[in-house]
Amino acid sequence: MRLILIGFGTVGQGLVEIFQQKAEQLAASYGFVPQIVAVATGTRGILHDPDGLSLDVLLQAMQAGGLQHYPDQPRLRREFSSAEQLIRTVDADVVVEVSPTNLQHAQPALTHFQAALETGKHIVTANKGPIALAYPQLRTQAQQNGLQLRFEGTVMAGTPVIATGMELLAGCQMLEARGIINGTTNYMLTSMEGGMSYEAALKQAQDLGYAEADPTADVGGWDAAGKVLILMAALFGKTVSLQELSVEGITAITADDIRAAQAAGERYKLIATVSASGGSVRPVRLPLADPLAQVMNATNAITFRTDLMGDITVIGAGAGRQQTGFALLADLLAIQRISVSK
Ligand code: HSE
């Protein structure tokens, strides 16, 4: 499977590390042999080699400061005007889009998606912007072209909530989804409960690779709100705008608030709720007996409320380099399964 990687930060590098660690197992168990034929970063260079790029050398080049440190090869090219041009001109099966999320206009990712769909390439992404803002149109366009558009990594990293909600629970009526869907803020609330300051907790969440490039999206509730939009589109087939959601983050929560909740046998959690009639994100004081109150650190959870199966709760990692890298791998393997069964 020939891949173009758009964005080569925490998540993209996490995927490449998994390819390195699991190359033999992926080939032996699934017949899956990925080949990265191109990589585009925002500011640290673009590379294309039809013979495939070396995973080791790619990671080393990034550690050294950028793709300019990748040595010349017989058929290596670096001169592209943009990631879009790269996608349009390079021959590949899948575009893995992991450039930074923008929830206002979804760019430049949306342009990358269009380029991929117009040139016959499947898309695998952890980028919330295009799915949150334009999923129904993108899905139609992908379907019309016989292409897959997969986005497990946009919500709860590689913990399989998109596949669960859209594929495994197909046939159930989805009544509501409710949960903790931002790793950074759950990590911060847990750390603050242990006595850490807001600033120190945020710094740690950034160091661990949980936070967005601009962490105000996390603490302001907007990252969770973006995921609410994705869940609304994926589970209920509805597109709404961020402005239609009621969103409140954790920026106003103080150490005193957290102590007061503790003293009352309760715990603050940033709770997202999604149904056909709308969605919200807000800090809620939950009694400790509520299962969501027991979800700590960067762990996330979603409870799907369905007609045939009642409540089903999926609990797992909500963020992280390897965990989001795995989401991309899971989607690539799904594409591989579909291609093989055709
Ligand atoms: N910043 C996000 C979080 C990353 O903390 O949950 C995963 O979407």
XYZ file of C-alpha atoms and ligand atoms in Angstrom:
350
model
C 0.000 0.000 0.000
C 1.577 3.255 -1.170
C 1.049 6.125 1.241
C 1.405 9.888 1.129
C 1.824 11.368 4.591
C 0.551 14.921 4.948
C 1.784 16.278 8.270
C 4.694 14.675 10.060
C 4.371 15.756 13.686
C 3.551 13.680 16.750
C 0.851 11.563 15.119
C 2.557 10.976 11.774
C 5.782 10.013 13.483
C 3.821 7.756 15.836
C 2.473 5.871 12.816
C 5.930 5.491 11.281
C 7.284 4.153 14.580
C 4.525 1.522 14.630
C 5.396 0.563 11.034
C 8.997 0.089 12.192
C 8.115 -1.955 15.277
C 5.512 -4.152 13.616
C 6.705 -4.532 10.024
C 7.041 -8.309 10.250
C 3.789 -8.912 12.097
C 1.808 -6.648 9.761
C 3.168 -8.436 6.713
C 2.772 -11.939 8.141
C -0.652 -11.545 9.759
C -2.388 -9.179 7.354
C -0.305 -9.121 4.197
C 0.068 -5.439 4.917
C 3.242 -3.875 3.560
C 3.093 -0.083 3.719
C 5.408 2.018 1.610
C 5.656 5.756 2.252
C 6.240 7.365 -1.122
C 5.857 10.996 -0.049
C 5.824 13.176 3.056
C 4.798 16.811 3.371
C 5.323 18.936 6.467
C 4.010 22.450 7.011
C 7.391 24.154 7.320
C 10.021 21.445 7.332
C 10.060 20.273 3.761
C 8.424 17.934 1.263
C 9.843 14.685 -0.140
C 8.774 12.249 -2.831
C 10.513 9.050 -3.792
C 8.611 6.578 -5.995
C 10.939 3.856 -4.695
C 9.719 4.505 -1.129
C 11.249 6.514 1.709
C 13.258 4.912 4.514
C 11.343 5.017 7.806
C 14.539 5.207 9.886
C 15.993 8.009 7.824
C 12.713 9.967 7.827
C 12.579 9.929 11.628
C 16.266 10.804 11.904
C 15.822 13.712 9.492
C 12.964 15.106 11.589
C 15.042 14.763 14.743
C 17.798 16.700 13.020
C 15.331 19.514 12.263
C 13.535 18.729 9.023
C 13.316 16.795 5.772
C 16.222 18.765 4.264
C 18.371 16.325 6.275
C 17.063 13.352 4.277
C 19.930 12.479 1.902
C 19.523 12.663 -1.878
C 18.503 9.476 -3.691
C 18.401 8.667 -7.428
C 14.682 9.423 -7.839
C 14.079 11.681 -4.818
C 12.294 14.979 -5.467
C 11.883 17.889 -3.065
C 10.545 20.659 -5.291
C 6.804 20.880 -4.779
C 4.890 24.109 -4.390
C 2.511 22.653 -1.810
C 1.160 19.502 -0.187
C -1.812 19.830 -2.545
C 0.464 19.699 -5.596
C 2.229 16.698 -4.087
C -1.063 14.832 -3.624
C -2.217 15.684 -7.153
C 0.982 14.574 -8.858
C 2.181 11.556 -6.867
C 0.917 8.060 -7.587
C -0.345 6.492 -4.327
C -3.200 4.475 -2.823
C -3.907 6.411 0.364
C -3.382 9.918 1.702
C -2.794 9.905 5.452
C -3.822 13.415 6.473
C -2.472 14.447 9.883
C -1.772 18.144 9.481
C -2.856 20.382 12.405
C -6.594 20.672 13.015
C -8.441 23.877 12.239
C -12.047 23.909 13.380
C -12.971 27.273 11.823
C -12.321 26.533 8.158
C -10.638 23.086 8.210
C -7.813 24.317 5.978
C -5.378 23.355 4.617
C -6.655 19.829 5.277
C -9.859 20.303 3.285
C -7.842 21.184 0.177
C -5.739 18.059 0.760
C -8.907 15.949 1.035
C -10.260 17.389 -2.229
C -6.978 16.715 -4.011
C -6.983 13.124 -2.749
C -10.598 12.411 -3.717
C -10.182 14.024 -7.145
C -7.113 11.896 -7.910
C -8.531 8.554 -6.729
C -6.832 8.184 -3.343
C -8.403 6.846 -0.164
C -8.123 9.089 2.907
C -7.209 8.121 6.444
C -7.127 10.969 8.927
C -6.889 12.053 12.537
C -7.620 15.632 11.491
C -10.868 16.777 13.042
C -11.457 19.887 10.915
C -12.720 18.431 7.625
C -14.788 15.689 9.292
C -16.355 18.102 11.792
C -17.221 20.710 9.164
C -17.823 18.834 5.909
C -18.271 15.099 6.487
C -21.556 14.519 4.590
C -20.258 16.112 1.366
C -16.882 14.405 1.677
C -18.495 11.023 2.280
C -20.738 11.395 -0.774
C -17.776 12.412 -2.912
C -15.713 9.483 -1.635
C -18.560 7.028 -2.249
C -19.125 8.314 -5.777
C -15.473 7.675 -6.516
C -15.347 4.267 -4.822
C -12.975 5.589 -2.156
C -12.729 5.098 1.575
C -12.721 8.048 3.975
C -11.799 6.806 7.440
C -11.337 8.891 10.569
C -11.087 6.657 13.648
C -8.288 8.833 15.049
C -10.432 11.969 15.198
C -12.256 10.848 18.348
C -10.575 9.030 21.266
C -7.389 8.247 19.321
C -7.215 4.538 18.450
C -9.892 3.479 20.924
C -12.488 2.170 18.476
C -15.449 4.477 18.936
C -16.049 5.487 15.314
C -15.962 1.870 14.142
C -18.158 0.864 17.097
C -20.723 3.588 16.518
C -20.857 3.423 12.718
C -20.122 -0.198 11.900
C -20.489 -2.531 14.882
C -23.713 -0.964 16.156
C -25.274 -0.524 12.712
C -28.876 -1.711 12.985
C -29.342 -0.205 16.423
C -30.975 3.158 16.741
C -28.526 5.507 18.378
C -30.291 7.562 21.014
C -27.405 9.467 22.565
C -23.656 9.426 23.085
C -22.180 10.925 26.237
C -18.672 10.918 27.568
C -15.223 12.324 28.216
C -13.616 12.974 24.839
C -10.680 15.269 25.521
C -7.536 13.693 26.928
C -5.729 16.920 27.795
C -8.440 18.278 30.078
C -9.104 14.945 31.750
C -5.376 14.624 32.393
C -5.295 18.157 33.800
C -8.326 17.660 36.043
C -6.775 14.449 37.393
C -3.425 16.147 38.043
C -5.062 19.184 39.644
C -6.984 16.883 41.962
C -3.558 15.582 43.051
C -2.507 19.134 43.918
C -0.776 20.245 40.713
C -1.324 23.770 39.401
C -3.344 24.394 36.222
C -0.230 25.648 34.386
C 1.972 22.699 35.398
C -0.764 20.219 34.485
C -1.174 21.815 31.050
C 2.587 21.776 30.474
C 2.705 18.055 31.286
C -0.212 17.300 28.949
C 1.678 19.149 26.206
C 4.923 17.303 26.928
C 3.082 13.980 26.711
C 1.750 14.870 23.256
C -1.914 15.034 24.306
C -2.568 18.720 23.676
C -3.338 20.310 20.330
C -0.693 22.528 18.705
C -2.718 25.394 20.204
C -3.887 24.049 23.588
C -6.586 26.701 23.999
C -8.650 24.349 21.814
C -8.399 21.735 24.580
C -8.927 23.835 27.703
C -11.637 25.957 26.054
C -13.689 22.871 25.223
C -13.357 23.397 21.451
C -11.461 20.190 20.757
C -14.238 18.238 22.481
C -16.799 20.355 20.605
C -15.131 19.443 17.305
C -15.471 15.785 18.265
C -19.140 16.388 19.116
C -19.603 17.636 15.542
C -17.848 14.515 14.237
C -20.022 12.232 16.362
C -23.165 14.079 15.245
C -22.198 13.551 11.607
C -21.022 9.960 12.088
C -23.811 8.723 14.383
C -26.758 10.916 13.442
C -25.933 12.072 9.897
C -26.293 15.706 10.971
C -24.067 18.678 10.350
C -24.277 21.547 12.769
C -21.852 24.412 13.283
C -19.712 24.955 16.367
C -21.809 28.047 17.105
C -24.895 25.882 17.516
C -23.295 23.901 20.326
C -23.248 24.976 23.928
C -19.523 24.872 24.834
C -17.724 25.567 28.078
C -14.173 24.419 28.870
C -12.192 24.068 32.086
C -10.450 27.452 32.076
C -12.650 28.788 34.877
C -12.144 25.767 37.150
C -9.868 26.546 40.084
C -8.040 24.398 42.635
C -10.686 25.542 45.154
C -13.516 24.274 42.917
C -11.804 20.900 42.650
C -11.313 20.690 46.424
C -14.945 21.643 47.019
C -16.113 18.871 44.687
C -13.794 16.373 46.405
C -15.120 17.341 49.823
C -18.653 16.664 48.582
C -17.709 13.220 47.220
C -17.808 14.432 43.631
C -15.379 14.968 40.777
C -15.234 17.478 37.919
C -15.296 16.005 34.426
C -15.593 17.731 31.065
C -18.663 15.993 29.681
C -19.715 15.966 26.028
C -23.253 15.026 25.057
C -24.455 14.283 21.521
C -27.900 13.414 20.205
C -29.950 13.995 17.074
C -31.233 17.208 18.603
C -27.867 18.801 19.406
C -24.735 18.659 21.475
C -22.894 20.285 24.354
C -19.589 20.310 26.206
C -19.411 21.459 29.808
C -17.714 20.740 33.121
C -19.975 18.680 35.351
C -19.589 17.623 38.988
C -20.277 13.897 38.908
C -20.897 11.713 41.946
C -18.015 9.235 42.345
C -20.448 6.377 41.738
C -20.944 7.549 38.126
C -18.714 5.334 35.915
C -17.488 8.397 34.028
C -16.168 9.817 37.326
C -13.721 6.888 37.460
C -12.134 7.673 34.076
C -8.789 9.289 34.923
C -5.710 10.860 33.300
C -5.740 10.899 29.488
C -8.224 8.036 29.374
C -11.519 8.834 27.658
C -14.891 7.105 27.553
C -18.087 7.216 25.547
C -21.382 5.627 26.456
C -23.569 4.881 23.434
C -27.242 4.702 24.352
C -29.051 2.433 21.880
C -32.471 0.860 21.461
C -31.515 -2.801 21.002
C -28.398 -2.985 23.159
C -29.066 -0.436 25.881
C -25.886 1.308 27.038
C -22.503 0.340 25.690
C -19.455 2.093 27.104
C -16.088 2.152 25.385
C -13.194 3.219 27.623
C -9.623 3.750 26.467
C -6.852 6.103 25.523
C -8.130 9.428 24.220
C -4.897 10.901 22.925
C -1.210 10.196 22.456
C 1.454 9.581 19.858
C 1.250 5.797 19.671
C -2.480 5.665 20.400
C -3.378 8.003 17.545
C -0.793 6.357 15.329
C -2.633 3.111 15.972
C -5.938 4.688 14.850
C -4.359 5.374 11.464
C -3.011 1.838 11.292
C -6.444 0.389 12.128
C -8.004 2.431 9.309
C -5.283 1.411 6.850
C -5.850 -2.239 7.739
C -9.588 -1.753 7.198
C -8.880 -0.407 3.709
C -6.564 -3.343 3.096
C -9.326 -5.801 4.128
C -11.863 -4.128 1.823
C -9.429 -4.090 -1.111
C -8.507 -7.747 -0.607
C -12.145 -8.894 -0.370
C -13.082 -7.120 -3.647
N -5.888 17.297 22.084
C -6.681 16.126 21.985
C -7.018 15.598 23.362
C -5.942 15.106 21.198
O -6.388 16.058 24.332
O -7.913 14.796 23.509
C -6.766 13.951 20.776
O -7.789 14.343 19.915
